[in-house]
Short mmCIF file of C-alpha atoms in Angstrom, two decimals:
data_model
loop_
_atom_site.label_atom_id
_atom_site.label_comp_id
_atom_site.label_asym_id
_atom_site.label_seq_id
_atom_site.Cartn_x
_atom_site.Cartn_y
_atom_site.Cartn_z
CA MET S 1 13.00 31.85 -16.86
CA VAL S 2 11.52 35.16 -18.14
CA GLU S 3 14.21 37.63 -19.25
CA ASP S 4 13.41 40.72 -21.35
CA ASP S 5 10.11 39.32 -22.64
CA MET S 6 11.91 36.12 -23.66
CA LEU S 7 12.26 32.72 -22.07
CA ALA S 8 15.83 31.76 -21.19
CA LEU S 9 16.68 28.08 -20.69
CA LYS S 10 18.27 27.64 -17.25
CA ALA S 11 18.24 23.93 -16.42
CA LEU S 12 17.64 20.51 -17.96
CA TYR S 13 17.10 17.03 -16.57
CA GLY S 14 16.84 13.77 -18.51
CA PHE S 15 17.95 15.13 -21.87
CA ALA S 16 20.91 13.69 -23.76
CA LYS S 17 24.12 15.67 -24.02
CA ASN S 18 22.95 17.00 -27.36
CA GLY S 19 19.70 18.21 -25.76
CA PRO S 20 18.13 21.66 -26.33
CA ARG S 21 20.62 24.47 -26.23
CA GLU S 22 18.57 27.47 -27.41
CA GLU S 23 19.57 30.35 -25.21
CA LYS S 24 16.28 32.20 -25.51
CA ILE S 25 12.86 31.60 -27.09
CA PRO S 26 10.03 34.11 -27.58
CA LEU S 27 7.00 34.24 -25.28
CA GLU S 28 4.65 34.76 -28.22
CA ASP S 29 3.28 31.73 -30.10
CA THR S 30 4.85 29.17 -27.75
CA ILE S 31 3.26 26.75 -25.32
CA ALA S 32 5.44 28.07 -22.48
CA GLY S 33 4.37 31.63 -23.28
CA ALA S 34 0.71 30.60 -23.45
CA ALA S 35 0.97 29.03 -19.96
CA ILE S 36 2.34 32.33 -18.62
CA PHE S 37 -0.21 34.55 -20.39
CA GLN S 38 -3.13 32.32 -19.33
CA LYS S 39 -1.67 31.92 -15.80
CA LYS S 40 -2.49 28.22 -15.78
CA PRO S 41 -0.82 24.92 -16.66
CA ILE S 42 -1.15 23.59 -20.21
CA ALA S 43 -1.03 19.86 -20.96
CA ILE S 44 -0.34 18.57 -24.47
CA LYS S 45 -1.08 14.92 -25.21
CA ASP S 46 1.19 14.76 -28.28
CA ILE S 47 3.64 17.61 -28.94
CA ARG S 48 4.46 16.13 -32.36
CA LYS S 49 1.04 17.27 -33.57
CA GLU S 50 1.13 20.67 -31.85
CA LYS S 51 1.80 23.61 -34.19
CA LYS S 52 2.98 25.94 -31.43
CA TYR S 53 5.68 23.53 -30.29
CA ASN S 54 9.11 24.11 -31.79
CA PHE S 55 9.93 20.44 -32.30
CA SER S 56 13.66 20.00 -32.93
CA LYS S 57 15.92 16.98 -33.30
CA SER S 58 16.89 17.20 -29.64
CA HIS S 59 13.26 16.50 -28.69
CA GLU S 60 13.00 13.20 -30.52
CA GLY S 61 11.37 10.52 -28.39
CA LEU S 62 9.36 13.04 -26.33
CA VAL S 63 5.60 12.78 -26.65
CA SER S 64 3.48 14.46 -23.95
CA LEU S 65 4.13 17.78 -22.22
CA LEU S 66 2.99 19.65 -19.12
CA ALA S 67 3.90 23.35 -19.03
CA MET S 68 3.58 24.80 -15.51
CA PRO S 69 3.96 28.59 -15.12
CA ILE S 70 5.93 29.89 -12.12
CA PHE S 71 4.72 33.05 -10.41
CA TRP S 72 5.85 34.93 -7.35
CA LYS S 73 3.37 37.49 -6.04
CA GLU S 74 1.67 37.79 -9.45
CA LYS S 75 4.99 38.25 -11.25
CA ALA S 76 5.81 35.69 -13.96
CA LEU S 77 9.19 34.09 -13.29
CA GLY S 78 9.23 31.31 -15.85
CA VAL S 79 7.90 27.87 -16.79
CA ILE S 80 8.62 24.28 -15.79
CA GLN S 81 8.12 21.85 -18.67
CA LEU S 82 7.70 18.13 -17.93
CA TYR S 83 7.89 15.56 -20.73
CA THR S 84 6.96 11.88 -21.07
CA LEU S 85 8.38 9.33 -23.49
CA GLN S 86 4.96 7.77 -24.12
CA GLU S 87 1.58 9.32 -24.80
CA HIS S 88 0.20 10.41 -21.43
CA VAL S 89 -2.81 12.34 -20.20
CA PHE S 90 -1.82 14.44 -17.18
CA VAL S 91 -4.56 13.97 -14.58
CA GLU S 92 -5.61 16.63 -12.07
CA LYS S 93 -3.62 15.08 -9.19
CA GLU S 94 -0.40 15.12 -11.23
CA VAL S 95 -0.90 18.73 -12.23
CA LYS S 96 -1.57 19.73 -8.62
CA LEU S 97 1.50 17.86 -7.41
CA VAL S 98 3.69 19.97 -9.71
CA GLN S 99 1.65 23.07 -8.92
CA TYR S 100 2.11 22.74 -5.17
CA LEU S 101 5.60 21.24 -5.03
CA ALA S 102 7.97 22.22 -7.82
CA ALA S 103 6.59 25.59 -8.89
CA PRO S 104 6.50 27.21 -5.41
CA LEU S 105 9.91 25.74 -4.61
CA ILE S 106 11.51 27.42 -7.63
CA GLY S 107 9.50 30.59 -7.05
CA LEU S 108 10.71 30.94 -3.49
CA ALA S 109 14.25 29.99 -4.48
CA VAL S 110 14.30 32.81 -7.03
CA LYS S 111 12.80 35.25 -4.56
CA TYR S 112 15.39 34.31 -1.94
CA ALA S 113 18.29 34.14 -4.39
CA LYS S 114 20.79 33.98 -1.54
CA ILE S 115 19.67 30.42 -0.69
CA ASN S 116 22.89 28.53 -1.29
CA ASN S 117 23.13 25.61 -3.66
CA ARG S 118 23.60 23.09 -0.84
CA ARG S 119 20.25 23.99 0.67
CA LEU S 120 18.48 24.11 -2.68
CA LEU S 121 19.78 20.66 -3.61
CA ALA S 122 18.81 19.39 -0.18
CA LEU S 123 15.29 20.74 -0.68
CA LEU S 124 15.04 18.97 -4.01
CA GLU S 125 16.14 15.76 -2.30
CA VAL S 126 13.45 16.27 0.35
CA SER S 127 10.83 16.70 -2.36
CA LYS S 128 12.05 13.54 -4.09
CA ALA S 129 12.13 11.53 -0.85
CA LEU S 130 8.61 12.56 0.19
CA SER S 131 7.12 11.87 -3.23
CA SER S 132 8.02 8.18 -2.84
CA LYS S 133 6.45 7.77 0.61
CA SER S 134 2.83 6.90 1.35
CA ASP S 135 2.97 5.84 5.01
CA LEU S 136 2.09 8.95 7.03
CA GLU S 137 4.07 8.11 10.17
CA ASP S 138 7.20 7.39 8.12
CA MET S 139 6.59 10.59 6.15
CA PHE S 140 6.31 12.74 9.30
CA GLU S 141 9.65 11.43 10.61
CA THR S 142 11.30 12.05 7.25
CA ILE S 143 9.96 15.62 7.11
CA VAL S 144 11.31 16.74 10.50
CA ASP S 145 14.60 14.89 10.05
CA ARG S 146 15.24 16.46 6.62
CA ALA S 147 14.08 19.88 7.83
CA ALA S 148 16.66 19.86 10.63
CA HIS S 149 19.33 18.73 8.17
CA VAL S 150 18.52 21.37 5.53
CA LEU S 151 18.42 24.23 8.03
CA GLY S 152 21.24 23.03 10.23
CA ILE S 153 19.09 23.39 13.35
CA LYS S 154 18.77 21.13 16.37
CA ARG S 155 15.02 21.31 17.04
CA CYS S 156 11.82 21.36 14.97
CA ALA S 157 8.32 19.91 15.26
CA LEU S 158 5.34 19.09 13.05
CA PHE S 159 1.78 19.69 14.31
CA LEU S 160 -1.37 18.59 12.49
CA LEU S 161 -4.85 19.97 13.00
CA SER S 162 -7.77 17.65 13.81
CA GLU S 163 -10.56 17.23 11.26
CA ILE S 164 -12.88 19.45 13.32
CA GLY S 165 -10.11 22.00 13.82
CA ASP S 166 -10.31 22.29 17.60
CA LYS S 167 -7.28 20.18 18.51
CA ILE S 168 -3.66 19.96 17.47
CA CYS S 169 -1.48 16.83 17.57
CA LEU S 170 2.31 16.68 17.72
CA GLU S 171 2.97 14.15 14.93
CA ALA S 172 6.76 14.31 14.74
CA GLY S 173 9.71 16.10 16.26
CA PHE S 174 13.48 16.34 15.96
CA PRO S 175 15.16 15.06 18.02
CA LYS S 176 12.51 12.39 18.56
CA CYS S 177 13.40 11.73 22.19
CA ASP S 178 12.80 15.36 23.23
CA HIS S 179 9.21 15.59 22.02
CA GLY S 180 5.94 14.12 23.25
CA ILE S 181 5.09 12.47 19.94
CA GLY S 182 1.38 11.70 19.62
CA LEU S 183 0.40 14.25 22.27
CA GLU S 184 -2.96 15.87 21.38
CA ARG S 185 -4.03 19.11 23.02
CA GLU S 186 -6.71 21.74 22.57
CA LEU S 187 -5.66 24.31 19.96
CA ARG S 188 -6.36 27.13 22.40
CA GLU S 189 -3.55 25.77 24.62
CA TYR S 190 -1.01 26.74 21.91
CA PRO S 191 -1.66 30.48 21.31
CA ALA S 192 1.20 30.91 18.81
CA VAL S 193 0.20 27.85 16.76
CA ARG S 194 -3.42 29.02 16.83
CA GLU S 195 -2.37 32.47 15.61
CA VAL S 196 -0.50 30.94 12.64
CA ILE S 197 -3.32 28.54 11.78
CA GLU S 198 -6.00 31.23 11.91
CA SER S 199 -3.97 33.75 9.90
CA GLN S 200 -2.37 31.14 7.60
CA ASN S 201 0.80 33.22 7.75
CA TRP S 202 4.22 32.59 9.24
CA LEU S 203 5.23 34.05 12.59
CA LEU S 204 8.71 34.64 14.06
CA ILE S 205 8.91 35.02 17.82
CA GLU S 206 12.21 36.17 19.28
CA ASN S 207 12.75 35.90 23.04
CA PRO S 208 9.95 33.30 23.39
CA GLN S 209 10.42 33.20 27.16
CA SER S 210 8.86 36.65 27.51
CA HIS S 211 6.53 36.80 24.47
CA GLU S 212 2.82 36.71 25.32
CA LEU S 213 2.05 33.94 22.77
CA THR S 214 4.77 31.61 24.07
CA ARG S 215 4.97 32.61 27.71
CA ASP S 216 3.25 29.37 28.80
CA SER S 217 6.16 27.35 27.41
CA ALA S 218 8.88 29.59 28.87
CA ALA S 219 10.26 26.73 30.98
CA LEU S 220 10.72 24.62 27.84
CA SER S 221 12.53 27.50 26.10
CA ARG S 222 14.89 27.88 29.06
CA THR S 223 15.59 24.14 29.27
CA TYR S 224 16.60 23.84 25.63
CA GLY S 225 18.07 27.31 25.24
CA ILE S 226 15.56 28.40 22.59
CA ASN S 227 16.31 31.94 21.41
CA ALA S 228 13.64 32.21 18.70
CA ILE S 229 10.79 30.11 17.29
CA LEU S 230 9.59 30.28 13.69
CA PHE S 231 6.00 29.09 13.12
CA VAL S 232 5.04 28.27 9.52
CA PRO S 233 1.54 27.12 8.49
CA LEU S 234 0.99 23.92 6.50
CA VAL S 235 -1.52 24.80 3.78
CA PHE S 236 -2.67 22.82 0.76
CA GLU S 237 -5.27 24.13 -1.69
CA ARG S 238 -6.16 26.87 0.81
CA LYS S 239 -6.94 24.27 3.46
CA ILE S 240 -4.94 24.53 6.68
CA LEU S 241 -3.40 21.21 7.73
CA GLY S 242 -1.27 22.24 10.69
CA ALA S 243 1.97 24.04 11.46
CA PHE S 244 5.74 23.60 11.44
CA THR S 245 7.86 25.00 14.28
CA PHE S 246 11.58 25.66 13.94
CA ASP S 247 13.72 26.53 16.98
CA ALA S 248 16.85 28.69 16.98
CA THR S 249 19.06 27.40 19.79
CA GLY S 250 22.60 27.87 21.14
CA ASN S 251 24.63 30.34 19.12
CA LYS S 252 21.79 30.78 16.62
CA LYS S 253 19.76 33.77 17.80
CA THR S 254 17.07 34.10 15.11
CA PHE S 255 16.10 33.20 11.52
CA LEU S 256 17.27 35.32 8.59
CA PRO S 257 14.92 36.14 5.67
CA GLN S 258 16.63 33.54 3.47
CA GLU S 259 16.16 30.90 6.16
CA ILE S 260 12.51 31.81 6.54
CA GLY S 261 12.20 31.28 2.79
CA VAL S 262 13.71 27.82 3.13
CA CYS S 263 11.32 27.01 5.98
CA ARG S 264 8.37 28.09 3.86
CA ILE S 265 9.58 25.87 1.03
CA MET S 266 9.83 22.96 3.48
CA ALA S 267 6.29 23.64 4.69
CA ASN S 268 5.01 23.84 1.10
CA ILE S 269 6.65 20.55 0.12
CA SER S 270 5.42 18.89 3.32
CA SER S 271 1.84 20.13 2.91
CA ALA S 272 1.51 18.71 -0.60
CA ALA S 273 3.12 15.41 0.42
CA ILE S 274 0.89 15.03 3.49
CA ALA S 275 -2.25 15.87 1.50
CA ARG S 276 -1.27 13.35 -1.18
CA ALA S 277 -0.58 10.61 1.41
CA ARG S 278 -3.86 11.30 3.19
CA GLU S 279 -5.73 11.08 -0.10
CA GLN S 280 -4.04 7.75 -0.89
CA GLU S 281 -4.84 6.45 2.59
CA ARG S 282 -8.48 7.49 2.25
CA PHE S 283 -8.70 5.90 -1.21
CA GLN S 284 -7.16 2.65 0.03
CA LYS S 285 -9.63 2.49 2.93
CA GLU S 286 -12.54 3.07 0.56
CA MET S 287 -11.25 0.39 -1.82
CA THR S 288 -10.71 -2.04 1.08
CA ALA S 289 -14.27 -1.46 2.32
CA LYS S 290 -15.60 -1.80 -1.23
CA ASN S 291 -13.63 -5.00 -1.80
CA ARG S 292 -14.88 -6.41 1.51
CA MET S 293 -18.47 -5.78 0.49
CA GLU S 294 -17.89 -7.30 -2.95
CA ILE S 295 -16.22 -10.37 -1.41
CA LEU S 296 -18.98 -10.66 1.20
CA GLY S 297 -21.65 -10.40 -1.50
CA LYS S 298 -19.96 -13.03 -3.65
CA ALA S 299 -19.40 -15.31 -0.65
CA ALA S 300 -23.08 -15.01 0.36
CA ALA S 301 -24.16 -15.85 -3.20
CA ASP S 302 -21.74 -18.79 -3.43
CA ILE S 303 -22.79 -20.18 -0.03
CA ALA S 304 -26.47 -19.85 -0.97
CA HIS S 305 -25.78 -21.66 -4.25
CA GLU S 306 -23.84 -24.46 -2.55
CA ILE S 307 -26.49 -24.98 0.14
CA ARG S 308 -29.42 -24.71 -2.27
CA ASN S 309 -28.32 -27.73 -4.36
CA PRO S 310 -28.43 -30.34 -1.56
CA LEU S 311 -31.52 -28.68 -0.05
CA THR S 312 -33.30 -28.97 -3.41
CA SER S 313 -32.39 -32.65 -3.57
CA ILE S 314 -33.48 -33.26 0.01
CA GLY S 315 -36.80 -31.48 -0.56
CA GLY S 316 -37.42 -33.28 -3.85
CA PHE S 317 -36.77 -36.77 -2.52
CA ALA S 318 -38.71 -36.07 0.69
CA ARG S 319 -41.74 -35.22 -1.42
CA ARG S 320 -41.24 -38.42 -3.42
CA ILE S 321 -41.22 -40.44 -0.20
CA LEU S 322 -44.57 -38.92 0.72
CA LYS S 323 -45.95 -40.01 -2.65
CA LYS S 324 -44.41 -43.50 -2.40
CA ALA S 325 -44.98 -44.09 1.30
CA ASP S 326 -46.42 -47.54 0.57
CA ASP S 327 -43.33 -48.64 -1.41
CA PRO S 328 -40.60 -49.63 1.13
CA GLN S 329 -37.94 -50.09 -1.58
CA LYS S 330 -38.44 -46.56 -2.95
CA VAL S 331 -38.57 -45.08 0.55
CA LEU S 332 -35.22 -46.76 1.33
CA GLU S 333 -33.68 -45.57 -1.97
CA TYR S 334 -34.87 -41.99 -1.54
CA GLY S 335 -33.97 -42.03 2.17
CA ASN S 336 -30.36 -42.99 1.35
CA ILE S 337 -30.12 -40.08 -1.13
CA ILE S 338 -31.46 -37.69 1.52
CA VAL S 339 -28.83 -38.94 4.01
CA LYS S 340 -26.03 -38.41 1.45
CA GLU S 341 -27.24 -34.91 0.61
CA THR S 342 -27.54 -34.13 4.33
CA ASP S 343 -23.92 -35.28 4.81
CA ARG S 344 -22.92 -33.02 1.93
CA LEU S 345 -24.81 -30.12 3.49
CA GLU S 346 -23.05 -30.70 6.81
CA GLN S 347 -19.70 -30.74 4.99
CA ILE S 348 -20.45 -27.42 3.30
CA VAL S 349 -21.54 -25.76 6.55
CA GLY S 350 -18.54 -27.23 8.38
CA GLU S 351 -16.05 -25.93 5.80
CA VAL S 352 -17.70 -22.49 5.71
CA LEU S 353 -17.44 -22.30 9.50
CA GLU S 354 -13.82 -23.50 9.43
CA TYR S 355 -12.92 -20.90 6.81
CA SER S 356 -14.64 -18.11 8.75
CA ARG S 357 -12.71 -19.02 11.91
CA GLN S 358 -9.26 -18.63 10.29
CA LYS S 359 -8.47 -15.46 12.24
CA GLU S 360 -6.36 -16.38 15.24
CA LEU S 361 -3.66 -18.94 15.91
CA ASN S 362 -3.10 -21.07 19.00
CA LEU S 363 0.67 -21.28 18.69
CA VAL S 364 2.56 -24.11 20.40
CA ARG S 365 6.00 -25.65 20.00
CA ALA S 366 5.38 -28.61 17.68
CA ASN S 367 7.24 -31.01 15.41
CA LEU S 368 6.09 -30.67 11.80
CA ASN S 369 7.34 -34.14 10.87
CA ASN S 370 5.22 -35.67 13.64
CA LEU S 371 2.13 -33.83 12.36
CA ILE S 372 2.79 -35.20 8.88
CA HIS S 373 3.06 -38.78 10.21
CA GLU S 374 -0.18 -38.35 12.20
CA THR S 375 -2.11 -36.96 9.22
CA VAL S 376 -0.89 -39.71 6.86
CA LYS S 377 -1.90 -42.32 9.48
CA LEU S 378 -5.42 -40.84 9.68
CA LEU S 379 -5.81 -41.08 5.90
CA GLU S 380 -4.22 -44.51 5.65
CA ILE S 381 -7.51 -46.27 4.80
CA VAL S 382 -8.30 -43.70 2.06
CA PHE S 383 -4.86 -44.19 0.50
CA SER S 384 -5.27 -47.97 0.67
CA ASP S 385 -8.74 -47.96 -0.92
CA LYS S 386 -7.52 -45.78 -3.80
CA ARG S 387 -4.26 -47.77 -4.11
CA ILE S 388 -2.16 -44.65 -3.56
CA THR S 389 1.45 -44.86 -2.41
CA VAL S 390 2.70 -42.13 -0.08
CA LEU S 391 6.46 -41.55 -0.12
CA LEU S 392 8.01 -39.56 2.74
CA ASN S 393 11.33 -37.76 2.53
CA LEU S 394 11.40 -35.79 5.78
CA ALA S 395 14.30 -33.88 7.28
CA GLU S 396 16.34 -36.13 9.56
CA GLU S 397 16.73 -33.51 12.26
CA THR S 398 13.76 -32.57 14.42
CA VAL S 399 11.63 -29.96 12.64
CA GLU S 400 10.33 -28.06 15.66
CA MET S 401 8.68 -24.67 15.32
CA GLN S 402 5.96 -22.39 16.64
CA LEU S 403 2.68 -23.25 14.90
CA ASP S 404 -0.99 -24.01 15.38
CA ALA S 405 -0.91 -27.82 15.27
CA VAL S 406 -4.66 -28.20 14.63
CA LYS S 407 -4.69 -25.76 11.72
CA ILE S 408 -1.50 -27.17 10.16
CA LYS S 409 -3.03 -30.67 10.28
CA SER S 410 -6.05 -29.15 8.51
CA VAL S 411 -3.67 -27.82 5.83
CA LEU S 412 -2.10 -31.25 5.38
CA THR S 413 -5.48 -32.98 5.28
CA ASN S 414 -6.93 -30.60 2.69
CA ILE S 415 -3.92 -30.85 0.38
CA LEU S 416 -3.74 -34.64 0.70
CA ARG S 417 -7.49 -35.07 0.08
CA ASN S 418 -7.11 -32.83 -2.94
CA ALA S 419 -4.29 -35.11 -4.14
CA VAL S 420 -6.42 -38.22 -3.58
CA GLU S 421 -9.24 -36.79 -5.71
CA ALA S 422 -6.77 -35.83 -8.47
CA LEU S 423 -5.19 -39.32 -8.40
CA SER S 424 -8.61 -41.00 -8.57
CA GLU S 425 -8.72 -39.94 -12.22
CA ASN S 426 -5.30 -41.52 -12.93
CA VAL S 427 -5.17 -44.91 -14.59
CA GLY S 428 -1.40 -45.27 -14.15
CA GLU S 429 0.91 -44.84 -11.16
CA LYS S 430 -0.66 -43.14 -8.15
CA GLN S 431 1.89 -41.55 -5.85
CA ILE S 432 2.10 -38.71 -3.36
CA TRP S 433 5.49 -37.32 -2.28
CA ILE S 434 5.90 -35.38 0.98
CA GLU S 435 9.20 -33.65 1.78
CA THR S 436 10.47 -31.31 4.49
CA HIS S 437 13.64 -29.21 4.55
CA GLN S 438 14.78 -26.62 7.05
CA THR S 439 17.18 -23.72 7.40
CA LYS S 440 17.96 -21.43 10.32
CA THR S 441 15.10 -19.11 9.37
CA HIS S 442 12.37 -21.26 7.83
CA VAL S 443 10.97 -24.71 7.09
CA GLU S 444 9.93 -25.86 3.62
CA LEU S 445 7.16 -28.41 3.08
CA VAL S 446 6.53 -29.88 -0.38
CA ILE S 447 3.54 -32.09 -1.23
CA LYS S 448 3.26 -33.29 -4.82
CA ASN S 449 1.33 -35.88 -6.79
CA ASN S 450 0.80 -37.19 -10.31
CA ILE S 451 -1.95 -35.66 -12.44
CA SER S 452 -3.75 -37.18 -15.40
CA ALA S 453 -3.77 -33.98 -17.50
CA PRO S 454 -2.22 -30.47 -17.44
CA LEU S 455 -4.14 -27.90 -15.38
CA SER S 456 -5.64 -24.88 -17.13
CA GLN S 457 -4.43 -21.35 -16.40
CA GLU S 458 -7.85 -20.56 -14.91
CA ILE S 459 -7.48 -23.33 -12.33
CA LEU S 460 -3.92 -22.32 -11.41
CA GLU S 461 -4.93 -18.67 -10.95
CA ASN S 462 -8.09 -19.36 -8.92
CA MET S 463 -7.45 -22.54 -6.94
CA PHE S 464 -6.95 -20.63 -3.65
CA ASN S 465 -10.03 -18.43 -4.13
CA PRO S 466 -13.00 -19.27 -1.87
CA PHE S 467 -15.77 -21.30 -3.59
CA PHE S 468 -13.75 -21.92 -6.74
CA THR S 469 -14.02 -25.61 -7.61
CA THR S 470 -14.02 -27.93 -10.61
CA LYS S 471 -15.55 -30.80 -8.65
CA ALA S 472 -19.22 -31.71 -8.95
CA ASN S 473 -19.64 -31.96 -5.18
CA GLY S 474 -16.83 -29.64 -4.03
CA THR S 475 -17.25 -26.49 -1.96
CA GLY S 476 -14.09 -24.76 -3.15
CA LEU S 477 -13.07 -23.98 0.42
CA GLY S 478 -10.40 -26.62 1.07
CA LEU S 479 -7.49 -24.82 -0.59
CA ALA S 480 -8.85 -21.42 0.50
CA ILE S 481 -8.51 -22.67 4.10
CA VAL S 482 -4.96 -23.86 3.32
CA ASP S 483 -3.98 -20.43 1.96
CA SER S 484 -5.57 -18.63 4.91
CA VAL S 485 -3.75 -20.76 7.51
CA ILE S 486 -0.37 -20.37 5.82
CA ARG S 487 -0.82 -16.61 5.64
CA LEU S 488 -1.76 -16.50 9.32
CA HIS S 489 1.54 -18.24 10.06
CA LYS S 490 3.28 -15.46 8.04
CA GLY S 491 4.36 -18.03 5.48
CA TYR S 492 3.55 -18.43 1.82
CA ILE S 493 2.36 -21.16 -0.52
CA LYS S 494 2.90 -21.50 -4.26
CA VAL S 495 2.02 -24.14 -6.83
CA ASP S 496 4.44 -25.63 -9.35
CA HIS S 497 3.04 -27.53 -12.30
CA ASP S 498 4.82 -29.26 -15.18
CA GLY S 499 1.89 -31.03 -16.83
CA GLN S 500 2.65 -34.37 -15.17
CA LYS S 501 2.92 -33.46 -11.50
CA ILE S 502 1.55 -30.71 -9.29
CA ALA S 503 3.52 -29.56 -6.23
CA PHE S 504 2.38 -27.42 -3.31
CA ASN S 505 5.44 -25.60 -1.93
CA ILE S 506 4.95 -24.16 1.55
CA ARG S 507 7.45 -22.04 3.46
CA LEU S 508 6.93 -21.31 7.16
CA PRO S 509 9.10 -19.13 9.43
CA ARG S 510 10.76 -20.94 12.32
#
């Protein structure tokens, strides 16, 4: 903090016991002083190379620095210095977070020096708690709950302004049961809130039952014994977000200047946190939309590629038939190829349609063991032709659960067909093991088979991605369908691989 044209060290966090102990340092020729004189934050990528930095033994291990000046009504109060242990470039959002959270908090705390330590520590805890939250609804509840705790009051509410600015919505209130959470009204219906939003300044109304700006809510004030209401605007980067209301009830008749300072700190912390969460939410939506378009574009290209191959073959051999129409043997040969390629085309279209329909489940009470037996029976001829042995080790008790029987049979079929194709390359023992286990909360299904060679990392990382395949005639949708169905059932699937066997481990909730 600034004292007699010097900077006096007041607090440390994260330093060892032998950390900096200089009582005072000069403003001139220091980074902290430069931040104050320039009235703006200064970021240093590597303080070890900075001439102005007084690098002492106590600073060993520190690399990057952000010096944030603290002002209160144009008066320099001091500097917050943040350090990192690795080289770091402070981006604009990080600088603004400090600028709109920590600096104003300390500035107001100094201005209202009578704020007791309990409240100041509580405010720091609020700041810490909000910085870790990104869900807006959860954040709103945390804000009003902590505000009531810090101030020791029984009622407060958080209002947010609509994008257009003509409506106000009650996003959170304490206690929750006494507020119409989610209620949206025209801004003009709340004269006091409108006054605060338009002026961007706080407003204290004592005797709200008779005041002209709160007369419409006089019945509410009488019901809850509200003696005074403090309205504080929520502002971030000069943009008004909404307003905080704090009620003085019971024996509390009004808000003292120190308490108003605390409320303003709460509003400042909340504004920055809400703005940050909104920005994250907007960014995530943009990224989701962008990812959807990228996935859609890739899917369209992959589908076009998969369909084009059999269509090219069909077209080519159809033209050959026209040229060899008088040669029955060639017509038969080419006709058979066309039929096979048509079957392949139908398979591709069928799997694409099946994958696209993995959106909703038709849940019924079904026995997983029975579905396994049915699926193995359906593939019995395939197993026999390939000389594959299927070994079952199913839970003795009935494995009943809520599931989509049709889709789970599709999962079993796709994994087993995948196993059959893998075992076709084996010259030795060809076996498939199927196991089920259950607990009170979930059922585990394991399907494993021999493999002829270890799988590459690329295959293991991409096997559930749509259209990824290593097969000459594969669509790459079989395991993508499996993954989609398991996710819809709120379960998960993982692959274990030891170079000799591959195991699909599926867990489904009961």
